[in-house]
Amino acid sequence: MLPYAVVPELPEVETVRRSLTPHLVGHRVVGIRARRIRLREGIEPASWRRRFVGVRVTAVERRGKYLLVRSERAVGLFHLGMSGRLVVRRPEEPQETHTHLVLCMDHGLELRFVDPRRFGVAVALRPGELREHPGLSALGPDPLGEGAGQNLVRAAARSRAPIRSILLDQGVLAGLGNIYATEALARAGISPLRRGRAIAPARLGALTRAIREVLGEALEAGGTTLSDGGFVNAIGGGGYFAVKLLVYGREGEPCQTCGSAIRRRVVGGRSAFYCPSCQR
DNA sequence: AAGCCAACCTGGACGC
DNA sequence: TGCGTCCAGGTTGGCT
């Protein structure tokens, strides 16, 4: 059961950010096409038009799995959910189904937000509204940045929850999803079922390093897919398929270290995969 | 009060 | 071939 669709986690979102930057920063939005649709946070066509037509994009930023398209007057806040994609296309290219929002840029290309499963977010805010946004304001530190290890140790020390659930808590570390959390635990030799409080700080240090390692590898792989110029798919050939998955989706297969059969358990409503002998 | 779980939604995989 | 059923994921809100 390998992932049949790439669900965007930190490396994928960061790859999208990098790929969009040259197409957006310094350019003006000249038009909006949008349909009113219920996503996790619904798209309001009028608000996108009012806030974004005519503005010049100054930056594309990432916070956890959120993307921010910034200008002086307005901020477009995106979350790709499970199936969301942001792609840059020529106007004559056919629009795929489930395209909910299109930003027409002054250079003639279009930024299209596509999200079949509609777990995503695409809202036009005033810059001042950002700090009130519940999803954004609750985010913990970036796993690749300062304070990640410290925050993980602190959160784990006071939690009886399984470590996999702690890793998926965006308030502890912002940007991990099930696949990279699962793989980082495998690399660190920690069972996803182990309670946070029952893990020694030194092992949490190893876990922090494993998280950085797996995210770094995925990021590097995603980055290489950007160098081909041309028009950018939100998520190219990189992502999960470029990172060697030790356990995710490998129930019943032999562990590459010890040969034991990989197990799958549902933890917090999500599949956790692990080697019962290498991960304790 | 922390932790668990259902709900949201669609398309792909699988079984009959 | 075609239909039905199940399942994946991120996040929130409700329940205990």
Coordinates of N, CA, C and O (backbone and C1' of nucleotides) in Angstrom, one line a residue, chain A residues 79 82 117 178 248 270, chain C residues 7-12:
Chain A
H79 N -3.7 26.4 2.1 CA -3.2 25.1 2.7 C -3.7 24.1 1.7 O -4.8 24.2 1.2
M82 N -5.1 17.6 1.6 CA -4.6 16.3 1.2 C -4.4 16.2 -0.3 O -3.5 15.5 -0.8
R117 N -10.3 17.0 -3.2 CA -10.8 16.6 -1.9 C -11.3 17.7 -1.0 O -12.0 17.4 0.0
N178 N 1.8 12.3 8.2 CA 2.0 11.0 8.7 C 3.2 10.2 8.1 O 3.8 9.5 8.7
Y248 N 6.8 2.9 5.8 CA 5.5 3.4 5.4 C 5.0 2.6 4.3 O 5.6 2.4 3.3
R270 N -5.0 7.0 12.4 CA -4.1 7.0 11.3 C -3.2 5.8 11.3 O -2.8 5.3 12.4
Chain C
dC7 P -11.6 -0.4 5.4 O5' -10.4 0.6 4.9 C5' -9.6 0.3 3.8 C4' -8.9 1.5 3.3 C3' -8.5 2.5 4.3 O3' -7.1 2.6 4.4 C1' -9.6 3.6 2.5
dA8 P -6.4 3.2 5.7 O5' -5.7 4.5 5.0 C5' -4.8 4.3 3.9 C4' -4.6 5.6 3.2 C3' -4.4 6.8 4.2 O3' -3.0 7.0 4.4 C1' -6.1 7.3 2.5
dG9 P -2.5 7.5 5.7 O5' -2.7 9.1 5.5 C5' -2.0 9.8 4.5 C4' -2.7 11.1 4.2 C3' -2.8 12.0 5.5 O3' -1.7 12.9 5.5 C1' -4.9 11.9 4.3
dG10 P -1.4 13.7 6.8 O5' -2.4 14.9 6.7 C5' -2.2 16.0 5.8 C4' -3.0 17.2 6.2 C3' -2.6 17.7 7.6 O3' -2.8 19.2 7.6 C1' -4.9 17.0 7.6
dT11 P -2.5 20.1 8.8 O5' -3.9 20.3 9.5 C5' -4.9 21.0 8.8 C4' -6.2 20.9 9.5 C3' -6.1 21.4 11.0 O3' -6.8 22.6 11.1 C1' -7.5 19.4 10.6
dT12 P -7.1 23.3 12.5 O5' -8.6 23.0 12.8 C5' -9.5 23.0 11.7 C4' -10.9 22.5 12.3 C3' -11.2 23.0 13.7 O3' -12.6 23.3 13.7 C1' -11.3 20.6 13.6

